[in-house]
């Protein structure tokens, strides 16, 4: 406790970032109200692959542009753009291209790695405090490649990880068989993130943190917030359930943050990299021991409490257009090829909205208009990884433990 019991805080958005933040601030002595338009874990945090990845690799890498045409032409490739959304995503894509320059890649890797390298220990604290340790595993995160060419294309990524201290091992056929004996023998190479962890049930984890927050005295309010107002002495969130005011507000609405942030003086190039999941029954014997990425296809098979989850690649189509579940269903033959014992009966399918900025770094910092508001969103493919780390940084900011933030790499006005 740091003696902040007189300060009230609103946390808007109850995904992994918002629930972790609400819980962490409450534990530090703030009086916290967590607000969501639906309830805890209604957004992207519900259906992801659950990996907590210690990796500095940003999404914009040198040479990626060369691969885009073939990615778009392949109906099972890692990237789709709905053509009706092309004009909307073009400015974001142009910024993304700028981030592939060598000096930008180094910058982004340095500051992404600075966050992901603390994720495991921040999760440890969160799981111990909330009694959820039984839902986390330490078996790492594995990428496998069936072609020499596919593996060679990872050269720049491996170099980057070596330079920035992200831990990994390169595995050959024999190592792969030892580590994942039930995986198809077509895979010749692996990259094993041996210090990474994974969650057996991301939804249960977010609900568990929200329950712990409530049990320790926190309030959860259901309200669809449409207006944020920062005044000299208070900040107010106005929504479907009226007005709520507090001393401080943390905005954690993931992919839906752009409009609310604009009301507080920030024009942030946030868009969504949509992704799907498809749940299949558990494979009792002959299963897999950790989430595994099929490198050439960029999809994941993740062992979860209630079955095997296939999570798909990236679709640019914004927040309004409906799902196209054919995208994820088309991957089933490759999933079967990857894990021959897989039973591909579909249990459920889901569409999620990764909140992404062109430089792959989240926004964690005050709004340009008011120090009473902290933004905490834009965690792209790594939001599950970075929830507790973001919560700790927000707490340090509110406690004034961080010194100058002028050149803070996660600031809102960096674009
Ligand atoms: C297919 C897929 C696989 C993924 N796999 C991984 C993985 O393995 N590891 C990893 O680290 N990350 C992964 N991710 C990314 C991760 O899921 C996201 O980055 C993360 O969930 C974002 O969390 P968040 O709390 O910022 O947002 P969300 O979980 O989306 O939460 C935002 C919340 O804000 C609420 N909200 C929105 N607007 C309003 C409003 N106006 N008023 C009130 N409430 C509002 C929503 O209801 C929602 O509950 C994956 C994502 C996808 C789609």
GROMACS .gro file of C-alpha atoms and ligand atoms in nm:
model
  468
    1UNK     CA    1   0.000   0.000   0.000
    2UNK     CA    2   0.130   0.342  -0.088
    3UNK     CA    3  -0.126   0.549   0.094
    4UNK     CA    4  -0.342   0.655  -0.203
    5UNK     CA    5  -0.676   0.562  -0.048
    6UNK     CA    6  -0.805   0.916  -0.096
    7UNK     CA    7  -0.762   0.897  -0.477
    8UNK     CA    8  -1.037   0.757  -0.698
    9UNK     CA    9  -0.966   0.602  -1.039
   10UNK     CA   10  -1.193   0.493  -1.325
   11UNK     CA   11  -1.058   0.217  -1.546
   12UNK     CA   12  -1.255   0.199  -1.871
   13UNK     CA   13  -1.240  -0.137  -2.053
   14UNK     CA   14  -1.224  -0.474  -1.876
   15UNK     CA   15  -1.002  -0.686  -2.102
   16UNK     CA   16  -0.670  -0.820  -1.972
   17UNK     CA   17  -0.520  -0.469  -1.971
   18UNK     CA   18  -0.810  -0.306  -1.783
   19UNK     CA   19  -0.870  -0.583  -1.527
   20UNK     CA   20  -0.497  -0.611  -1.452
   21UNK     CA   21  -0.479  -0.233  -1.414
   22UNK     CA   22  -0.787  -0.212  -1.193
   23UNK     CA   23  -0.659  -0.492  -0.969
   24UNK     CA   24  -0.305  -0.352  -0.945
   25UNK     CA   25  -0.422   0.003  -0.864
   26UNK     CA   26  -0.668  -0.123  -0.606
   27UNK     CA   27  -0.390  -0.323  -0.440
   28UNK     CA   28  -0.176  -0.006  -0.436
   29UNK     CA   29  -0.445   0.169  -0.235
   30UNK     CA   30  -0.650   0.355  -0.498
   31UNK     CA   31  -1.030   0.337  -0.491
   32UNK     CA   32  -1.107   0.189  -0.832
   33UNK     CA   33  -1.417   0.151  -1.048
   34UNK     CA   34  -1.382  -0.076  -1.352
   35UNK     CA   35  -1.624   0.008  -1.635
   36UNK     CA   36  -1.708  -0.206  -1.938
   37UNK     CA   37  -1.992  -0.187  -2.187
   38UNK     CA   38  -2.050  -0.565  -2.160
   39UNK     CA   39  -1.846  -0.697  -1.868
   40UNK     CA   40  -1.502  -0.850  -1.807
   41UNK     CA   41  -1.335  -1.022  -2.103
   42UNK     CA   42  -1.585  -0.926  -2.372
   43UNK     CA   43  -1.318  -0.822  -2.627
   44UNK     CA   44  -0.994  -0.962  -2.767
   45UNK     CA   45  -0.880  -1.106  -2.436
   46UNK     CA   46  -1.147  -1.375  -2.459
   47UNK     CA   47  -1.025  -1.595  -2.740
   48UNK     CA   48  -0.651  -1.554  -2.794
   49UNK     CA   49  -0.380  -1.822  -2.794
   50UNK     CA   50  -0.283  -1.748  -2.433
   51UNK     CA   51   0.090  -1.717  -2.501
   52UNK     CA   52   0.303  -1.496  -2.278
   53UNK     CA   53   0.589  -1.435  -2.516
   54UNK     CA   54   0.929  -1.297  -2.428
   55UNK     CA   55   1.014  -1.160  -2.773
   56UNK     CA   56   1.123  -0.818  -2.897
   57UNK     CA   57   1.020  -0.878  -3.259
   58UNK     CA   58   0.794  -0.603  -3.400
   59UNK     CA   59   0.553  -0.681  -3.683
   60UNK     CA   60   0.714  -0.438  -3.930
   61UNK     CA   61   1.042  -0.599  -4.037
   62UNK     CA   62   1.275  -0.523  -4.331
   63UNK     CA   63   1.176  -0.720  -4.639
   64UNK     CA   64   0.819  -0.785  -4.529
   65UNK     CA   65   0.688  -0.576  -4.819
   66UNK     CA   66   0.833  -0.818  -5.073
   67UNK     CA   67   0.619  -1.096  -4.923
   68UNK     CA   68   0.291  -0.901  -4.919
   69UNK     CA   69   0.169  -0.981  -5.275
   70UNK     CA   70   0.217  -1.358  -5.226
   71UNK     CA   71   0.056  -1.338  -4.879
   72UNK     CA   72  -0.250  -1.165  -5.025
   73UNK     CA   73  -0.281  -1.403  -5.319
   74UNK     CA   74  -0.270  -1.717  -5.102
   75UNK     CA   75  -0.625  -1.790  -4.971
   76UNK     CA   76  -0.470  -1.957  -4.665
   77UNK     CA   77  -0.186  -1.703  -4.635
   78UNK     CA   78  -0.111  -1.498  -4.325
   79UNK     CA   79  -0.271  -1.171  -4.443
   80UNK     CA   80  -0.610  -1.064  -4.583
   81UNK     CA   81  -0.742  -0.717  -4.660
   82UNK     CA   82  -1.114  -0.680  -4.722
   83UNK     CA   83  -1.109  -0.466  -5.033
   84UNK     CA   84  -1.391  -0.244  -4.903
   85UNK     CA   85  -1.157  -0.150  -4.615
   86UNK     CA   86  -0.847  -0.084  -4.826
   87UNK     CA   87  -0.895   0.295  -4.842
   88UNK     CA   88  -0.937   0.312  -4.463
   89UNK     CA   89  -0.631   0.103  -4.377
   90UNK     CA   90  -0.401   0.266  -4.637
   91UNK     CA   91  -0.269   0.548  -4.409
   92UNK     CA   92  -0.194   0.289  -4.138
   93UNK     CA   93  -0.015   0.066  -4.390
   94UNK     CA   94   0.196   0.359  -4.514
   95UNK     CA   95   0.312   0.426  -4.159
   96UNK     CA   96   0.375   0.054  -4.112
   97UNK     CA   97   0.603   0.062  -4.418
   98UNK     CA   98   0.804   0.346  -4.258
   99UNK     CA   99   0.854   0.124  -3.954
  100UNK     CA  100   1.037  -0.136  -4.167
  101UNK     CA  101   1.342   0.094  -4.195
  102UNK     CA  102   1.641  -0.054  -4.013
  103UNK     CA  103   1.671   0.219  -3.747
  104UNK     CA  104   1.298   0.203  -3.671
  105UNK     CA  105   1.312  -0.176  -3.638
  106UNK     CA  106   1.598  -0.143  -3.385
  107UNK     CA  107   1.406   0.122  -3.191
  108UNK     CA  108   1.082  -0.076  -3.186
  109UNK     CA  109   1.258  -0.401  -3.092
  110UNK     CA  110   1.444  -0.229  -2.808
  111UNK     CA  111   1.127  -0.092  -2.650
  112UNK     CA  112   0.903  -0.391  -2.720
  113UNK     CA  113   1.170  -0.616  -2.568
  114UNK     CA  114   1.189  -0.386  -2.264
  115UNK     CA  115   0.822  -0.470  -2.198
  116UNK     CA  116   0.810  -0.838  -2.290
  117UNK     CA  117   1.121  -0.921  -2.086
  118UNK     CA  118   0.930  -0.831  -1.766
  119UNK     CA  119   0.606  -1.002  -1.867
  120UNK     CA  120   0.681  -1.337  -1.708
  121UNK     CA  121   0.768  -1.190  -1.367
  122UNK     CA  122   0.472  -0.949  -1.376
  123UNK     CA  123   0.242  -1.244  -1.453
  124UNK     CA  124   0.398  -1.436  -1.165
  125UNK     CA  125   0.305  -1.160  -0.922
  126UNK     CA  126  -0.046  -1.133  -1.068
  127UNK     CA  127  -0.111  -1.509  -1.051
  128UNK     CA  128   0.022  -1.540  -0.696
  129UNK     CA  129  -0.181  -1.243  -0.573
  130UNK     CA  130  -0.502  -1.366  -0.732
  131UNK     CA  131  -0.454  -1.740  -0.660
  132UNK     CA  132  -0.461  -1.832  -1.030
  133UNK     CA  133  -0.122  -2.009  -1.056
  134UNK     CA  134  -0.292  -2.332  -1.167
  135UNK     CA  135  -0.385  -2.162  -1.498
  136UNK     CA  136  -0.030  -2.079  -1.615
  137UNK     CA  137   0.233  -2.312  -1.764
  138UNK     CA  138   0.608  -2.266  -1.816
  139UNK     CA  139   0.662  -2.483  -2.125
  140UNK     CA  140   0.748  -2.201  -2.366
  141UNK     CA  141   0.631  -2.113  -2.717
  142UNK     CA  142   0.745  -2.295  -3.029
  143UNK     CA  143   0.757  -2.203  -3.398
  144UNK     CA  144   0.807  -2.484  -3.649
  145UNK     CA  145   0.902  -2.477  -4.018
  146UNK     CA  146   0.854  -2.751  -4.277
  147UNK     CA  147   1.074  -2.590  -4.545
  148UNK     CA  148   1.434  -2.480  -4.552
  149UNK     CA  149   1.323  -2.156  -4.717
  150UNK     CA  150   1.066  -2.079  -4.446
  151UNK     CA  151   1.328  -2.121  -4.175
  152UNK     CA  152   1.592  -1.918  -4.362
  153UNK     CA  153   1.345  -1.629  -4.382
  154UNK     CA  154   1.359  -1.606  -4.002
  155UNK     CA  155   1.726  -1.507  -4.015
  156UNK     CA  156   1.667  -1.132  -3.960
  157UNK     CA  157   1.422  -1.206  -3.678
  158UNK     CA  158   1.670  -1.435  -3.500
  159UNK     CA  159   1.945  -1.175  -3.536
  160UNK     CA  160   1.719  -0.912  -3.385
  161UNK     CA  161   1.636  -1.136  -3.089
  162UNK     CA  162   2.005  -1.209  -3.031
  163UNK     CA  163   2.093  -0.839  -3.038
  164UNK     CA  164   1.813  -0.746  -2.799
  165UNK     CA  165   1.850  -1.040  -2.560
  166UNK     CA  166   1.520  -1.221  -2.627
  167UNK     CA  167   1.583  -1.581  -2.520
  168UNK     CA  168   1.535  -1.862  -2.776
  169UNK     CA  169   1.689  -2.185  -2.901
  170UNK     CA  170   1.710  -2.316  -3.257
  171UNK     CA  171   1.589  -2.677  -3.278
  172UNK     CA  172   1.660  -2.943  -3.539
  173UNK     CA  173   1.451  -3.249  -3.629
  174UNK     CA  174   1.575  -3.458  -3.334
  175UNK     CA  175   1.510  -3.183  -3.078
  176UNK     CA  176   1.163  -3.127  -3.219
  177UNK     CA  177   1.079  -3.495  -3.184
  178UNK     CA  178   1.200  -3.495  -2.824
  179UNK     CA  179   1.005  -3.181  -2.735
  180UNK     CA  180   0.684  -3.250  -2.928
  181UNK     CA  181   0.681  -3.619  -3.023
  182UNK     CA  182   0.327  -3.608  -3.166
  183UNK     CA  183   0.391  -3.325  -3.407
  184UNK     CA  184   0.413  -3.432  -3.771
  185UNK     CA  185   0.760  -3.531  -3.886
  186UNK     CA  186   0.742  -3.286  -4.178
  187UNK     CA  187   0.892  -3.013  -3.958
  188UNK     CA  188   1.266  -2.970  -4.001
  189UNK     CA  189   1.338  -2.662  -3.791
  190UNK     CA  190   1.206  -2.497  -3.479
  191UNK     CA  191   1.254  -2.175  -3.286
  192UNK     CA  192   1.184  -2.240  -2.921
  193UNK     CA  193   1.109  -1.943  -2.694
  194UNK     CA  194   1.205  -2.141  -2.388
  195UNK     CA  195   1.138  -1.865  -2.133
  196UNK     CA  196   0.786  -1.794  -2.258
  197UNK     CA  197   0.478  -1.918  -2.075
  198UNK     CA  198   0.115  -1.980  -2.158
  199UNK     CA  199  -0.231  -1.955  -2.008
  200UNK     CA  200  -0.457  -2.259  -2.013
  201UNK     CA  201  -0.773  -2.051  -2.028
  202UNK     CA  202  -0.735  -1.676  -2.100
  203UNK     CA  203  -1.104  -1.607  -2.034
  204UNK     CA  204  -1.096  -1.775  -1.693
  205UNK     CA  205  -0.783  -1.580  -1.605
  206UNK     CA  206  -0.939  -1.241  -1.687
  207UNK     CA  207  -1.255  -1.333  -1.495
  208UNK     CA  208  -1.040  -1.456  -1.206
  209UNK     CA  209  -0.857  -1.122  -1.187
  210UNK     CA  210  -1.191  -0.935  -1.206
  211UNK     CA  211  -1.331  -1.154  -0.924
  212UNK     CA  212  -1.025  -1.089  -0.707
  213UNK     CA  213  -1.067  -0.715  -0.774
  214UNK     CA  214  -1.432  -0.731  -0.660
  215UNK     CA  215  -1.353  -0.942  -0.355
  216UNK     CA  216  -1.097  -0.684  -0.246
  217UNK     CA  217  -1.356  -0.407  -0.265
  218UNK     CA  218  -1.348  -0.291  -0.629
  219UNK     CA  219  -1.662  -0.188  -0.817
  220UNK     CA  220  -1.753  -0.311  -1.166
  221UNK     CA  221  -2.001  -0.097  -1.361
  222UNK     CA  222  -2.161  -0.189  -1.694
  223UNK     CA  223  -2.177   0.121  -1.913
  224UNK     CA  224  -2.104   0.193  -2.279
  225UNK     CA  225  -1.891   0.505  -2.250
  226UNK     CA  226  -1.938   0.759  -2.530
  227UNK     CA  227  -1.781   1.073  -2.381
  228UNK     CA  228  -1.473   1.142  -2.170
  229UNK     CA  229  -1.422   1.482  -2.012
  230UNK     CA  230  -1.109   1.593  -1.830
  231UNK     CA  231  -1.154   1.902  -1.614
  232UNK     CA  232  -0.923   2.081  -1.374
  233UNK     CA  233  -1.027   1.886  -1.066
  234UNK     CA  234  -1.179   1.566  -1.199
  235UNK     CA  235  -1.236   1.342  -1.496
  236UNK     CA  236  -1.579   1.219  -1.603
  237UNK     CA  237  -1.691   0.921  -1.811
  238UNK     CA  238  -2.037   0.954  -1.960
  239UNK     CA  239  -2.214   0.646  -2.089
  240UNK     CA  240  -2.528   0.437  -2.110
  241UNK     CA  241  -2.550   0.431  -1.730
  242UNK     CA  242  -2.498   0.802  -1.669
  243UNK     CA  243  -2.194   0.999  -1.548
  244UNK     CA  244  -1.914   0.871  -1.325
  245UNK     CA  245  -1.640   1.106  -1.201
  246UNK     CA  246  -1.305   1.041  -1.033
  247UNK     CA  247  -0.963   1.193  -0.975
  248UNK     CA  248  -0.800   0.987  -1.251
  249UNK     CA  249  -0.903   0.770  -1.547
  250UNK     CA  250  -0.720   0.492  -1.731
  251UNK     CA  251  -0.842   0.419  -2.086
  252UNK     CA  252  -0.806   0.047  -2.165
  253UNK     CA  253  -1.063  -0.006  -2.440
  254UNK     CA  254  -0.828  -0.196  -2.673
  255UNK     CA  255  -0.916  -0.169  -3.043
  256UNK     CA  256  -1.209   0.064  -2.959
  257UNK     CA  257  -0.990   0.336  -2.806
  258UNK     CA  258  -0.937   0.570  -3.102
  259UNK     CA  259  -1.256   0.778  -3.075
  260UNK     CA  260  -1.237   0.814  -2.697
  261UNK     CA  261  -0.867   0.911  -2.713
  262UNK     CA  262  -0.947   1.176  -2.975
  263UNK     CA  263  -1.180   1.348  -2.726
  264UNK     CA  264  -0.872   1.397  -2.506
  265UNK     CA  265  -0.651   1.553  -2.770
  266UNK     CA  266  -0.481   1.250  -2.925
  267UNK     CA  267  -0.504   1.148  -3.290
  268UNK     CA  268  -0.363   0.799  -3.267
  269UNK     CA  269  -0.311   0.574  -3.571
  270UNK     CA  270  -0.481   0.278  -3.405
  271UNK     CA  271  -0.644   0.010  -3.618
  272UNK     CA  272  -0.728  -0.351  -3.571
  273UNK     CA  273  -0.549  -0.662  -3.694
  274UNK     CA  274  -0.844  -0.898  -3.672
  275UNK     CA  275  -0.790  -1.266  -3.597
  276UNK     CA  276  -1.008  -1.575  -3.556
  277UNK     CA  277  -1.010  -1.879  -3.337
  278UNK     CA  278  -1.161  -2.222  -3.384
  279UNK     CA  279  -1.190  -2.460  -3.089
  280UNK     CA  280  -1.152  -2.835  -3.132
  281UNK     CA  281  -1.179  -3.120  -2.881
  282UNK     CA  282  -0.885  -3.197  -2.653
  283UNK     CA  283  -0.641  -3.462  -2.775
  284UNK     CA  284  -0.599  -3.668  -2.459
  285UNK     CA  285  -0.297  -3.865  -2.572
  286UNK     CA  286  -0.073  -3.765  -2.861
  287UNK     CA  287  -0.140  -3.396  -2.803
  288UNK     CA  288   0.097  -3.099  -2.777
  289UNK     CA  289   0.261  -2.951  -2.470
  290UNK     CA  290   0.266  -2.581  -2.561
  291UNK     CA  291   0.129  -2.334  -2.818
  292UNK     CA  292   0.295  -2.402  -3.154
  293UNK     CA  293   0.309  -2.173  -3.458
  294UNK     CA  294   0.314  -2.326  -3.804
  295UNK     CA  295   0.578  -2.081  -3.931
  296UNK     CA  296   0.499  -2.083  -4.305
  297UNK     CA  297   0.126  -2.043  -4.240
  298UNK     CA  298   0.142  -1.816  -3.931
  299UNK     CA  299  -0.134  -1.988  -3.740
  300UNK     CA  300  -0.116  -2.131  -3.389
  301UNK     CA  301  -0.236  -2.454  -3.228
  302UNK     CA  302  -0.265  -2.397  -2.853
  303UNK     CA  303  -0.347  -2.662  -2.592
  304UNK     CA  304  -0.616  -2.520  -2.364
  305UNK     CA  305  -0.821  -2.639  -2.071
  306UNK     CA  306  -1.123  -2.705  -2.289
  307UNK     CA  307  -0.957  -2.830  -2.607
  308UNK     CA  308  -0.716  -2.734  -2.882
  309UNK     CA  309  -0.748  -2.378  -3.009
  310UNK     CA  310  -0.645  -2.279  -3.360
  311UNK     CA  311  -0.582  -1.904  -3.384
  312UNK     CA  312  -0.552  -1.740  -3.722
  313UNK     CA  313  -0.345  -1.475  -3.886
  314UNK     CA  314  -0.428  -1.115  -3.971
  315UNK     CA  315  -0.732  -0.967  -4.144
  316UNK     CA  316  -0.766  -0.592  -4.207
  317UNK     CA  317  -1.138  -0.513  -4.209
  318UNK     CA  318  -1.194  -0.266  -3.925
  319UNK     CA  319  -1.436  -0.290  -3.634
  320UNK     CA  320  -1.770  -0.284  -3.819
  321UNK     CA  321  -1.755  -0.554  -4.087
  322UNK     CA  322  -1.886  -0.899  -3.995
  323UNK     CA  323  -1.669  -1.209  -3.954
  324UNK     CA  324  -1.567  -1.438  -4.239
  325UNK     CA  325  -1.515  -1.768  -4.062
  326UNK     CA  326  -1.410  -1.935  -4.388
  327UNK     CA  327  -1.068  -1.778  -4.316
  328UNK     CA  328  -1.005  -1.995  -4.015
  329UNK     CA  329  -1.187  -2.306  -4.142
  330UNK     CA  330  -0.957  -2.313  -4.447
  331UNK     CA  331  -0.666  -2.373  -4.212
  332UNK     CA  332  -0.801  -2.701  -4.075
  333UNK     CA  333  -0.625  -2.926  -4.331
  334UNK     CA  334  -0.292  -2.762  -4.238
  335UNK     CA  335  -0.369  -2.805  -3.868
  336UNK     CA  336  -0.438  -3.173  -3.928
  337UNK     CA  337  -0.114  -3.200  -4.126
  338UNK     CA  338   0.070  -3.040  -3.836
  339UNK     CA  339  -0.080  -3.262  -3.564
  340UNK     CA  340  -0.209  -3.587  -3.718
  341UNK     CA  341  -0.399  -3.690  -3.400
  342UNK     CA  342  -0.610  -3.370  -3.412
  343UNK     CA  343  -0.988  -3.413  -3.416
  344UNK     CA  344  -1.107  -3.125  -3.630
  345UNK     CA  345  -1.472  -3.113  -3.507
  346UNK     CA  346  -1.555  -2.747  -3.467
  347UNK     CA  347  -1.670  -2.656  -3.113
  348UNK     CA  348  -1.689  -2.282  -3.163
  349UNK     CA  349  -1.549  -2.005  -3.377
  350UNK     CA  350  -1.472  -1.649  -3.274
  351UNK     CA  351  -1.347  -1.320  -3.418
  352UNK     CA  352  -1.117  -1.094  -3.213
  353UNK     CA  353  -0.976  -0.746  -3.268
  354UNK     CA  354  -0.605  -0.698  -3.196
  355UNK     CA  355  -0.547  -0.327  -3.119
  356UNK     CA  356  -0.245  -0.232  -3.329
  357UNK     CA  357  -0.022   0.066  -3.397
  358UNK     CA  358   0.218   0.074  -3.694
  359UNK     CA  359   0.529   0.060  -3.473
  360UNK     CA  360   0.404  -0.244  -3.271
  361UNK     CA  361   0.443  -0.051  -2.944
  362UNK     CA  362   0.146   0.013  -2.716
  363UNK     CA  363   0.043   0.353  -2.586
  364UNK     CA  364   0.106   0.366  -2.212
  365UNK     CA  365   0.109   0.724  -2.092
  366UNK     CA  366  -0.086   1.040  -2.015
  367UNK     CA  367  -0.323   1.192  -2.268
  368UNK     CA  368  -0.180   1.505  -2.435
  369UNK     CA  369  -0.458   1.713  -2.275
  370UNK     CA  370  -0.459   1.599  -1.917
  371UNK     CA  371  -0.235   1.419  -1.671
  372UNK     CA  372  -0.554   1.296  -1.508
  373UNK     CA  373  -0.600   1.050  -1.796
  374UNK     CA  374  -0.362   0.765  -1.874
  375UNK     CA  375  -0.394   0.575  -2.203
  376UNK     CA  376  -0.316   0.202  -2.193
  377UNK     CA  377  -0.405   0.034  -2.523
  378UNK     CA  378  -0.262  -0.080  -2.857
  379UNK     CA  379  -0.088  -0.401  -2.749
  380UNK     CA  380  -0.130  -0.571  -3.091
  381UNK     CA  381  -0.046  -0.945  -3.088
  382UNK     CA  382   0.095  -0.922  -2.735
  383UNK     CA  383  -0.184  -0.782  -2.517
  384UNK     CA  384  -0.227  -1.100  -2.317
  385UNK     CA  385   0.148  -1.103  -2.260
  386UNK     CA  386   0.160  -0.740  -2.152
  387UNK     CA  387  -0.153  -0.690  -1.937
  388UNK     CA  388   0.015  -0.714  -1.593
  389UNK     CA  389   0.328  -0.527  -1.712
  390UNK     CA  390   0.112  -0.240  -1.839
  391UNK     CA  391  -0.076  -0.238  -1.510
  392UNK     CA  392   0.250  -0.204  -1.316
  393UNK     CA  393   0.366   0.085  -1.539
  394UNK     CA  394   0.033   0.267  -1.499
  395UNK     CA  395   0.061   0.228  -1.122
  396UNK     CA  396   0.416   0.370  -1.130
  397UNK     CA  397   0.290   0.665  -1.335
  398UNK     CA  398   0.002   0.740  -1.101
  399UNK     CA  399   0.233   0.703  -0.801
  400UNK     CA  400   0.475   0.947  -0.971
  401UNK     CA  401   0.759   0.694  -0.953
  402UNK     CA  402   0.885   0.739  -1.310
  403UNK     CA  403   1.067   1.072  -1.353
  404UNK     CA  404   1.051   1.260  -1.688
  405UNK     CA  405   0.833   1.113  -1.961
  406UNK     CA  406   0.927   1.351  -2.239
  407UNK     CA  407   1.105   1.086  -2.446
  408UNK     CA  408   0.902   0.798  -2.306
  409UNK     CA  409   0.880   0.553  -2.601
  410UNK     CA  410   0.517   0.457  -2.534
  411UNK     CA  411   0.387   0.817  -2.523
  412UNK     CA  412   0.060   0.902  -2.700
  413UNK     CA  413   0.200   1.191  -2.907
  414UNK     CA  414   0.494   1.003  -3.064
  415UNK     CA  415   0.341   0.991  -3.415
  416LIG     C1  416  -0.671  -1.462  -3.266
  416LIG     C2  417  -0.588  -1.387  -3.163
  416LIG     C3  418  -0.485  -1.451  -3.096
  416LIG     C4  419  -0.407  -1.382  -3.003
  416LIG     N1  420  -0.309  -1.448  -2.933
  416LIG     C5  421  -0.237  -1.383  -2.839
  416LIG     C6  422  -0.138  -1.450  -2.763
  416LIG     O1  423  -0.119  -1.570  -2.774
  416LIG     N2  424  -0.065  -1.378  -2.673
  416LIG     C7  425  -0.085  -1.245  -2.655
  416LIG     O2  426  -0.013  -1.183  -2.575
  416LIG     N3  427  -0.182  -1.178  -2.722
  416LIG     C8  428  -0.257  -1.244  -2.814
  416LIG     N4  429  -0.353  -1.178  -2.886
  416LIG     C9  430  -0.370  -1.033  -2.865
  416LIG    C10  431  -0.450  -1.005  -2.739
  416LIG     O3  432  -0.565  -1.087  -2.734
  416LIG    C11  433  -0.491  -0.858  -2.734
  416LIG     O4  434  -0.380  -0.774  -2.759
  416LIG    C12  435  -0.545  -0.825  -2.595
  416LIG     O5  436  -0.650  -0.911  -2.563
  416LIG    C13  437  -0.592  -0.680  -2.588
  416LIG     O6  438  -0.640  -0.660  -2.457
  416LIG     P1  439  -0.713  -0.527  -2.415
  416LIG     O7  440  -0.750  -0.541  -2.272
  416LIG     O8  441  -0.634  -0.410  -2.458
  416LIG     O9  442  -0.845  -0.524  -2.508
  416LIG     P2  443  -0.979  -0.611  -2.505
  416LIG    O10  444  -0.958  -0.745  -2.446
  416LIG    O11  445  -1.034  -0.604  -2.642
  416LIG    O12  446  -1.071  -0.533  -2.403
  416LIG    C14  447  -1.128  -0.407  -2.434
  416LIG    C15  448  -1.255  -0.394  -2.349
  416LIG    O13  449  -1.306  -0.261  -2.366
  416LIG    C16  450  -1.447  -0.268  -2.369
  416LIG     N5  451  -1.495  -0.147  -2.436
  416LIG    C17  452  -1.471  -0.108  -2.563
  416LIG     N6  453  -1.530   0.010  -2.588
  416LIG    C18  454  -1.591   0.048  -2.474
  416LIG    C19  455  -1.669   0.162  -2.437
  416LIG     N7  456  -1.696   0.260  -2.525
  416LIG     N8  457  -1.719   0.169  -2.311
  416LIG    C20  458  -1.695   0.070  -2.220
  416LIG     N9  459  -1.621  -0.041  -2.251
  416LIG    C21  460  -1.570  -0.051  -2.376
  416LIG    C22  461  -1.478  -0.396  -2.444
  416LIG    O14  462  -1.607  -0.445  -2.412
  416LIG    C23  463  -1.366  -0.489  -2.393
  416LIG    O15  464  -1.408  -0.566  -2.282
  416LIG    C24  465  -0.433  -1.246  -2.978
  416LIG    C25  466  -0.541  -1.182  -3.042
  416LIG    C26  467  -0.617  -1.252  -3.133
  416LIG    C27  468  -0.733  -1.182  -3.199
   0.00000   0.00000   0.00000
